[in-house]
C-alpha atoms as a PDB file:
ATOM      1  CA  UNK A   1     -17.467  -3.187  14.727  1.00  0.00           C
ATOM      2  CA  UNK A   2     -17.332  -6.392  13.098  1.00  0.00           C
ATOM      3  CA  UNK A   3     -14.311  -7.274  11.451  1.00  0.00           C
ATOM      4  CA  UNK A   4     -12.985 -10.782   9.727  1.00  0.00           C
ATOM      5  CA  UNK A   5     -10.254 -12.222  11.711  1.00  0.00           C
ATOM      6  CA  UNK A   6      -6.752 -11.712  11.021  1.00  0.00           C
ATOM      7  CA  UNK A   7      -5.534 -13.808   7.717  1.00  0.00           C
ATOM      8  CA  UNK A   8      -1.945 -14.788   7.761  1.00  0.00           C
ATOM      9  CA  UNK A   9      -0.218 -12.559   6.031  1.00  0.00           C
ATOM     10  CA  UNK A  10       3.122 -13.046   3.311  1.00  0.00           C
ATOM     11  CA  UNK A  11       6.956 -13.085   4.896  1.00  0.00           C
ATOM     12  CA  UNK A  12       9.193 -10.444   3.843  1.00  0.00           C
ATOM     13  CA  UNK A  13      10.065 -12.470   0.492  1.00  0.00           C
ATOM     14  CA  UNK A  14       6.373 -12.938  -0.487  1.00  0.00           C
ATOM     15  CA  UNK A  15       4.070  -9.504  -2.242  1.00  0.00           C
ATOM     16  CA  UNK A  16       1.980  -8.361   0.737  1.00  0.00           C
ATOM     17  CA  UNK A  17      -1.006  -6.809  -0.351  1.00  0.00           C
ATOM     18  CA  UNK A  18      -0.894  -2.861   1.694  1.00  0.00           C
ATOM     19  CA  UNK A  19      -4.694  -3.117   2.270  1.00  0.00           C
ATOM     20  CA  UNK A  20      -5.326  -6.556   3.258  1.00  0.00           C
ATOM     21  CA  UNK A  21      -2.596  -5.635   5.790  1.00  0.00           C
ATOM     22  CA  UNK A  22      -3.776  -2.967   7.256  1.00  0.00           C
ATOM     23  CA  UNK A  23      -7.225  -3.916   7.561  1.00  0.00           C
ATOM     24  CA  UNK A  24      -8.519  -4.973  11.345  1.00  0.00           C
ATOM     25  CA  UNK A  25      -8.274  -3.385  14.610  1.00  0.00           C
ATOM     26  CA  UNK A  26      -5.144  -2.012  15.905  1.00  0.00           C
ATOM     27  CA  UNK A  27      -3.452  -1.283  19.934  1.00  0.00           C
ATOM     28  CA  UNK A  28      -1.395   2.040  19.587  1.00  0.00           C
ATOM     29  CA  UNK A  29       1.099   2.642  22.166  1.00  0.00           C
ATOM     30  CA  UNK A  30       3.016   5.560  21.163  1.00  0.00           C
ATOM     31  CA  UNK A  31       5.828   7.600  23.406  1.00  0.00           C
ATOM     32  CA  UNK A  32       5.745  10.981  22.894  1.00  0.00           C
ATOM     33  CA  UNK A  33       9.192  12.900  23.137  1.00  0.00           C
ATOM     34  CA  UNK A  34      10.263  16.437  22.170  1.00  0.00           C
ATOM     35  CA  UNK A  35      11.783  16.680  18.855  1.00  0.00           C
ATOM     36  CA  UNK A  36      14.945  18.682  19.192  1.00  0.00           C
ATOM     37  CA  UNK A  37      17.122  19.270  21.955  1.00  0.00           C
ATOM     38  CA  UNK A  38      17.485  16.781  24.853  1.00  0.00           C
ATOM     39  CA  UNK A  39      14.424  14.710  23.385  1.00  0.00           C
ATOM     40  CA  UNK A  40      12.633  15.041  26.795  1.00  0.00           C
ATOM     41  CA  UNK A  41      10.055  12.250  27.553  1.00  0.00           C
ATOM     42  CA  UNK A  42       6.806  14.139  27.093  1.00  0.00           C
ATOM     43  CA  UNK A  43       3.958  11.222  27.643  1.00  0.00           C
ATOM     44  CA  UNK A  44       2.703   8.432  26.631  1.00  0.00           C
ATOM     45  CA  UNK A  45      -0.165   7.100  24.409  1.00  0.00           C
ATOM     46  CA  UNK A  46      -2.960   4.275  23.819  1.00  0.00           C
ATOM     47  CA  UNK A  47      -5.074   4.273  21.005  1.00  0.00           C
ATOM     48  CA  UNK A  48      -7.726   1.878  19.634  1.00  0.00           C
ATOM     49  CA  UNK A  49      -7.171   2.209  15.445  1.00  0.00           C
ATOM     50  CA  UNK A  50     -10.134   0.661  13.100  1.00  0.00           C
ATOM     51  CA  UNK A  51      -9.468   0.318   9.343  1.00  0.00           C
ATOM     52  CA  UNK A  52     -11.817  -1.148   7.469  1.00  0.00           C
ATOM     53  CA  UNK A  53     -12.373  -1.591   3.517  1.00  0.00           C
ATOM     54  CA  UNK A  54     -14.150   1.361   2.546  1.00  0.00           C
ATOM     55  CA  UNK A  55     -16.425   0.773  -0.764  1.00  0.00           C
ATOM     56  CA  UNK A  56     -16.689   3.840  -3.066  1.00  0.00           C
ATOM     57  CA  UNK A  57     -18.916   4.903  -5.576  1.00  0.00           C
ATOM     58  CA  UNK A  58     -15.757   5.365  -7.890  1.00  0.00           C
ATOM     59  CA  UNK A  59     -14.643   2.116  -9.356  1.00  0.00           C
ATOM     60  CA  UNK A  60     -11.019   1.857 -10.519  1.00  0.00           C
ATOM     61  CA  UNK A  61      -8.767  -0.538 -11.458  1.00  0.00           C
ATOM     62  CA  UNK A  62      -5.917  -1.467  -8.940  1.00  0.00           C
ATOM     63  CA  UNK A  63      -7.378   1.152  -6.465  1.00  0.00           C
ATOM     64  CA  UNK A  64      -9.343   0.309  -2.958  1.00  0.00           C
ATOM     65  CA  UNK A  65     -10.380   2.543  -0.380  1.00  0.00           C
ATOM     66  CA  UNK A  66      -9.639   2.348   3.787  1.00  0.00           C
ATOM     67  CA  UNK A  67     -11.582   3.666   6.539  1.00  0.00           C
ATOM     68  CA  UNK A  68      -9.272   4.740   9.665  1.00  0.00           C
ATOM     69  CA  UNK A  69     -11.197   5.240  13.287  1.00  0.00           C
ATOM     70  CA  UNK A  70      -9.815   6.342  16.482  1.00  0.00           C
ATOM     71  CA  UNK A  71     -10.668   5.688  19.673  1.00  0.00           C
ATOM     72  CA  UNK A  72     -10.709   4.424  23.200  1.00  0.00           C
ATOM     73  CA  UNK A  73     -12.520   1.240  22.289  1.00  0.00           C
ATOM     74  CA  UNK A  74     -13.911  -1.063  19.827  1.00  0.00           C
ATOM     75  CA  UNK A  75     -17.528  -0.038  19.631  1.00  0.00           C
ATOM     76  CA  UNK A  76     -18.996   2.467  17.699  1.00  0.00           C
ATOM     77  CA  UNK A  77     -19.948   5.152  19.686  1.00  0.00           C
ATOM     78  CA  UNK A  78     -16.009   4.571  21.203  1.00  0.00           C
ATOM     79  CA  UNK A  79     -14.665   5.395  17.757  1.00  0.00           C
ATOM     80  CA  UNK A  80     -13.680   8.758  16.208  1.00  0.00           C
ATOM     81  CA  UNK A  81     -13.696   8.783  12.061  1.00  0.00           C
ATOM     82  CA  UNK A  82     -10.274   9.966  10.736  1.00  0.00           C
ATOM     83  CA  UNK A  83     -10.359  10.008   7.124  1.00  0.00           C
ATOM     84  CA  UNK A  84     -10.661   7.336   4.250  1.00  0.00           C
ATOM     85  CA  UNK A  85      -7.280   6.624   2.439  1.00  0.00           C
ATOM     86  CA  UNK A  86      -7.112   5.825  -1.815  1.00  0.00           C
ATOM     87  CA  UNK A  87      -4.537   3.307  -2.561  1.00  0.00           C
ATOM     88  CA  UNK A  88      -3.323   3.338  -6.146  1.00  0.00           C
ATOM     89  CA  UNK A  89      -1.573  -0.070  -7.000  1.00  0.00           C
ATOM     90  CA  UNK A  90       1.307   1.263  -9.697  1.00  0.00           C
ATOM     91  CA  UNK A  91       0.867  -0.909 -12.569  1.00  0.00           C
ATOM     92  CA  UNK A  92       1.692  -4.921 -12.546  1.00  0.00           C
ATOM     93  CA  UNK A  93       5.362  -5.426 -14.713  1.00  0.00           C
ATOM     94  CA  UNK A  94       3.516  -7.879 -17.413  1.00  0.00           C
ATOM     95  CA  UNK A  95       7.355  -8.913 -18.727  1.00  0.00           C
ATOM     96  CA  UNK A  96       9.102 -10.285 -15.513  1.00  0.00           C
ATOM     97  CA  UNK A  97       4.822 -10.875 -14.031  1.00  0.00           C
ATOM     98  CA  UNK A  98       5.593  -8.998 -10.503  1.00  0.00           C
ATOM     99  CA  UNK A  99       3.672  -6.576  -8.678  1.00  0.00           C
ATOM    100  CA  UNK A 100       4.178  -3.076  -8.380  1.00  0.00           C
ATOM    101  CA  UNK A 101       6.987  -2.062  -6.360  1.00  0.00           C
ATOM    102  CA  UNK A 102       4.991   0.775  -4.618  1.00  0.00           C
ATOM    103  CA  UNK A 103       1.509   2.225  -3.684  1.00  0.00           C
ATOM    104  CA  UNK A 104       0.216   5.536  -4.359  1.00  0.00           C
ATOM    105  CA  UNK A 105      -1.658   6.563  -0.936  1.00  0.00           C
ATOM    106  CA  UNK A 106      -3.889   9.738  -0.928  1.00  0.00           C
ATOM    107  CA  UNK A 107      -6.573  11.324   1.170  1.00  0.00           C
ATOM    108  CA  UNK A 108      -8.118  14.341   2.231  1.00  0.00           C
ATOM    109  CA  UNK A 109      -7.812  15.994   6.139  1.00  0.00           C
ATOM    110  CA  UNK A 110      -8.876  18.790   7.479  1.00  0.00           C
ATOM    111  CA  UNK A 111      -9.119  19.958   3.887  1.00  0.00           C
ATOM    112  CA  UNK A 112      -6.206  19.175   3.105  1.00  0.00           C
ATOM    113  CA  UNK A 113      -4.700  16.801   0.429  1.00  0.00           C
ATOM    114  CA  UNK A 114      -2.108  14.714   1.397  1.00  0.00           C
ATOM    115  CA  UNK A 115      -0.697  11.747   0.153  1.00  0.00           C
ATOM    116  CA  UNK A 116       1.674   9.105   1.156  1.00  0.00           C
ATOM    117  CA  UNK A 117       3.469   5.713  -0.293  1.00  0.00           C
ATOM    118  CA  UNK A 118       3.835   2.104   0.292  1.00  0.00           C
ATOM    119  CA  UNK A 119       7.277   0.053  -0.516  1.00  0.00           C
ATOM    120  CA  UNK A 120       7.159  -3.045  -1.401  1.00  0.00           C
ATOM    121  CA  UNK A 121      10.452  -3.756  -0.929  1.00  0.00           C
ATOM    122  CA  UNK A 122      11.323  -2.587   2.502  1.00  0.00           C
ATOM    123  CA  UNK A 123       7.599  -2.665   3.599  1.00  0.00           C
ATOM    124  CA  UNK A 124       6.939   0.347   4.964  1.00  0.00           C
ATOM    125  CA  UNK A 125       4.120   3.297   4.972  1.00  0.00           C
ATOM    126  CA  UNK A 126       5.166   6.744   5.084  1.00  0.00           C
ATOM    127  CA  UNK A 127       2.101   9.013   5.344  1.00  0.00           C
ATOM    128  CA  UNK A 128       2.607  12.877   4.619  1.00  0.00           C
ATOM    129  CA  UNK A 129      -0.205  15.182   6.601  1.00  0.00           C
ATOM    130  CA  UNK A 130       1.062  18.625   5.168  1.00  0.00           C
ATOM    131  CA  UNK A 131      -1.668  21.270   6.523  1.00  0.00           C
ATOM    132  CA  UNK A 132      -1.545  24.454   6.524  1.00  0.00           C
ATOM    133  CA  UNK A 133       0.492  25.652   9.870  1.00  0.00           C
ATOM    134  CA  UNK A 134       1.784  22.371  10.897  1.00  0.00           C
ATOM    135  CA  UNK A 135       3.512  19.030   8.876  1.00  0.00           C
ATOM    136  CA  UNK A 136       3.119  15.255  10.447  1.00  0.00           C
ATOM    137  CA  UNK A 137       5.304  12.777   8.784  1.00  0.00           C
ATOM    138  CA  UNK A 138       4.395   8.901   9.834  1.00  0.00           C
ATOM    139  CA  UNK A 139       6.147   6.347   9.252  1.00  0.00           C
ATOM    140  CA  UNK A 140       4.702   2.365   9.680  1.00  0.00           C
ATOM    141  CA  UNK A 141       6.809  -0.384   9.437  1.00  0.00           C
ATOM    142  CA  UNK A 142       5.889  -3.782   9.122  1.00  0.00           C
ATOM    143  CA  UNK A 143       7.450  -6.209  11.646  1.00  0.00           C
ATOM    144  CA  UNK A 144       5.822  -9.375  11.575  1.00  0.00           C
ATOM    145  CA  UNK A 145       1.413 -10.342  10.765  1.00  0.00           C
ATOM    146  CA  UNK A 146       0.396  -8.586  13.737  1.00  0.00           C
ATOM    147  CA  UNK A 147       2.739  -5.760  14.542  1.00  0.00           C
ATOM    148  CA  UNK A 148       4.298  -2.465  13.094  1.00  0.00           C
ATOM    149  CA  UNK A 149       6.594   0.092  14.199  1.00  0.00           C
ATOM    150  CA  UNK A 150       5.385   3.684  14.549  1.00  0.00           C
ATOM    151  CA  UNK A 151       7.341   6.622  13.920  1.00  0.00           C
ATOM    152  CA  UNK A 152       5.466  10.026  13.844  1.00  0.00           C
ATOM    153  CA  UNK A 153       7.285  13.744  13.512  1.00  0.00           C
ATOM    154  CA  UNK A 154       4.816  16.263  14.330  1.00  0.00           C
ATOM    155  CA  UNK A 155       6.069  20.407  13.772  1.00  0.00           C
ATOM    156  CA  UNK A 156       3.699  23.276  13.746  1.00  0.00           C
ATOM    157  CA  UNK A 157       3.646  26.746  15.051  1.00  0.00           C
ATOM    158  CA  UNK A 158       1.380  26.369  18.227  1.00  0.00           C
ATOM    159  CA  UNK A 159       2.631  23.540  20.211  1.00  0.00           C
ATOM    160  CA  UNK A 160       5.714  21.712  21.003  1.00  0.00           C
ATOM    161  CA  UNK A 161       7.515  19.897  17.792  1.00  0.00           C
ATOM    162  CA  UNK A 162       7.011  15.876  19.002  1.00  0.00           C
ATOM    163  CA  UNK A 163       8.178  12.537  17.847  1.00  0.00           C
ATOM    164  CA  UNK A 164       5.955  10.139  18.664  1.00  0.00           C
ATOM    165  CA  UNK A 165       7.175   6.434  18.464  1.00  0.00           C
ATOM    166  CA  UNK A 166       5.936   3.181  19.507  1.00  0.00           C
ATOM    167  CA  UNK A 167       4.044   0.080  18.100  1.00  0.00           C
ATOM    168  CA  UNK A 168       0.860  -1.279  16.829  1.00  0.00           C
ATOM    169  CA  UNK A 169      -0.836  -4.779  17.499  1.00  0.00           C
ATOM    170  CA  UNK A 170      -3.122  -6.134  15.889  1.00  0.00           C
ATOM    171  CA  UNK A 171      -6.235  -6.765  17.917  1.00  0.00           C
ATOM    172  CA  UNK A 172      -8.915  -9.790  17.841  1.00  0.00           C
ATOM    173  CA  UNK A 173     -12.001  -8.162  18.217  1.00  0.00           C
ATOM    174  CA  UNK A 174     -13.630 -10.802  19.986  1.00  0.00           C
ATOM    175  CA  UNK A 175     -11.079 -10.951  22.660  1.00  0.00           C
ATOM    176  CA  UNK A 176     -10.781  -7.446  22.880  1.00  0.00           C
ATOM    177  CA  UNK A 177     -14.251  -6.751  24.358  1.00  0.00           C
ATOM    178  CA  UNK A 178     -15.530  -5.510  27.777  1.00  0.00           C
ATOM    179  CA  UNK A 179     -18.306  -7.678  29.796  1.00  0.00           C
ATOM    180  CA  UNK A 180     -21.275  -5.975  27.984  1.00  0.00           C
ATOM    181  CA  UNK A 181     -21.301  -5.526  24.657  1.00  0.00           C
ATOM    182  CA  UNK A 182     -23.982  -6.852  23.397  1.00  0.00           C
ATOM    183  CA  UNK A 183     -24.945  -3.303  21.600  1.00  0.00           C
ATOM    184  CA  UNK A 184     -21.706  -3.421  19.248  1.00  0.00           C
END
């Protein structure tokens, strides 16, 4: 995977472009608890996550596309594709000259549409998975260039209803690498 490094990224006063955020490699450490009585500690979680800009046949204005990957590691053959994500700028406020407030996010899993939003404002993702026997809710929330919070509600009818919650860093791929890999 080769990715540009990290650009520094707007403070909480500045428009932060929800793509050029996201994009990089991510460290997911999640703790996995049930959801509903006691809350008992179930396990926890490491995950490598890869978005990348995603370049689509279909041009649109104010709309880009991301890639999201899974996996135990940075290479290729370490990564599992997720699904690509449509972001949907709102349109810009041309009589006070700000940004859109929000952005549309949509994409397809498991067959599934499902769609999500970004806020400007408070600078958070919430991502809606609703399939058909089970709903996952997440919830990323910007904390600083290089980190987010991770909140994740999972319910469906076969296994145990989890929140998941934790953090993501932001990884530099060339310090994230093992001894060998040369083939990446």
């Amino acid at each position: 995977v080769k990715m540009a490094a990290a650009q520094p990224r707007p403070s909480n006063g500045q428009h932060l472009d929800p793509c050029d955020y996201l994009t990089g490699c991510w460290k997911r450490n999640l703790e996995w608890r049930q959801f509903g009585g006691n809350f008992k500690r179930l396990r926890g979680t490491n995950a490598i996550v890869v978005i990348e800009e995603y370049i689509s046949s279909v041009k649109e204005d104010g709309t880009r596309y991301l890639k999201w990957s899974f996996g135990r590691g940075l290479k290729p053959v370490d990564l599992r594709f997720g699904y690509v994500m449509k972001f949907n700028a709102g349109l810009e406020n041309s009589d006070e000259n700000k940004k859109a407030d929000s952005t549309a996010i949509e994409w397809q899993y498991c067959g599934h549409l499902c769609s999500g939003v970004f806020q400007q404002n408070t600078k958070v993702y919430v991502l809606n998975f609703h399939l058909k026997t089970s709903t996952v809710v997440i919830t990323y929330r910007i904390l600083d260039k290089n980190k987010m919070a991770v909140c994740i509600v999972e319910v469906d009818g076969r296994h145990t209803p989890t929140v998941q919650m934790g953090n993501m860093y932001r990884l530099d791929p060339n310090m994230y690498s093992t001894k060998n890999s040369d083939d990446s």
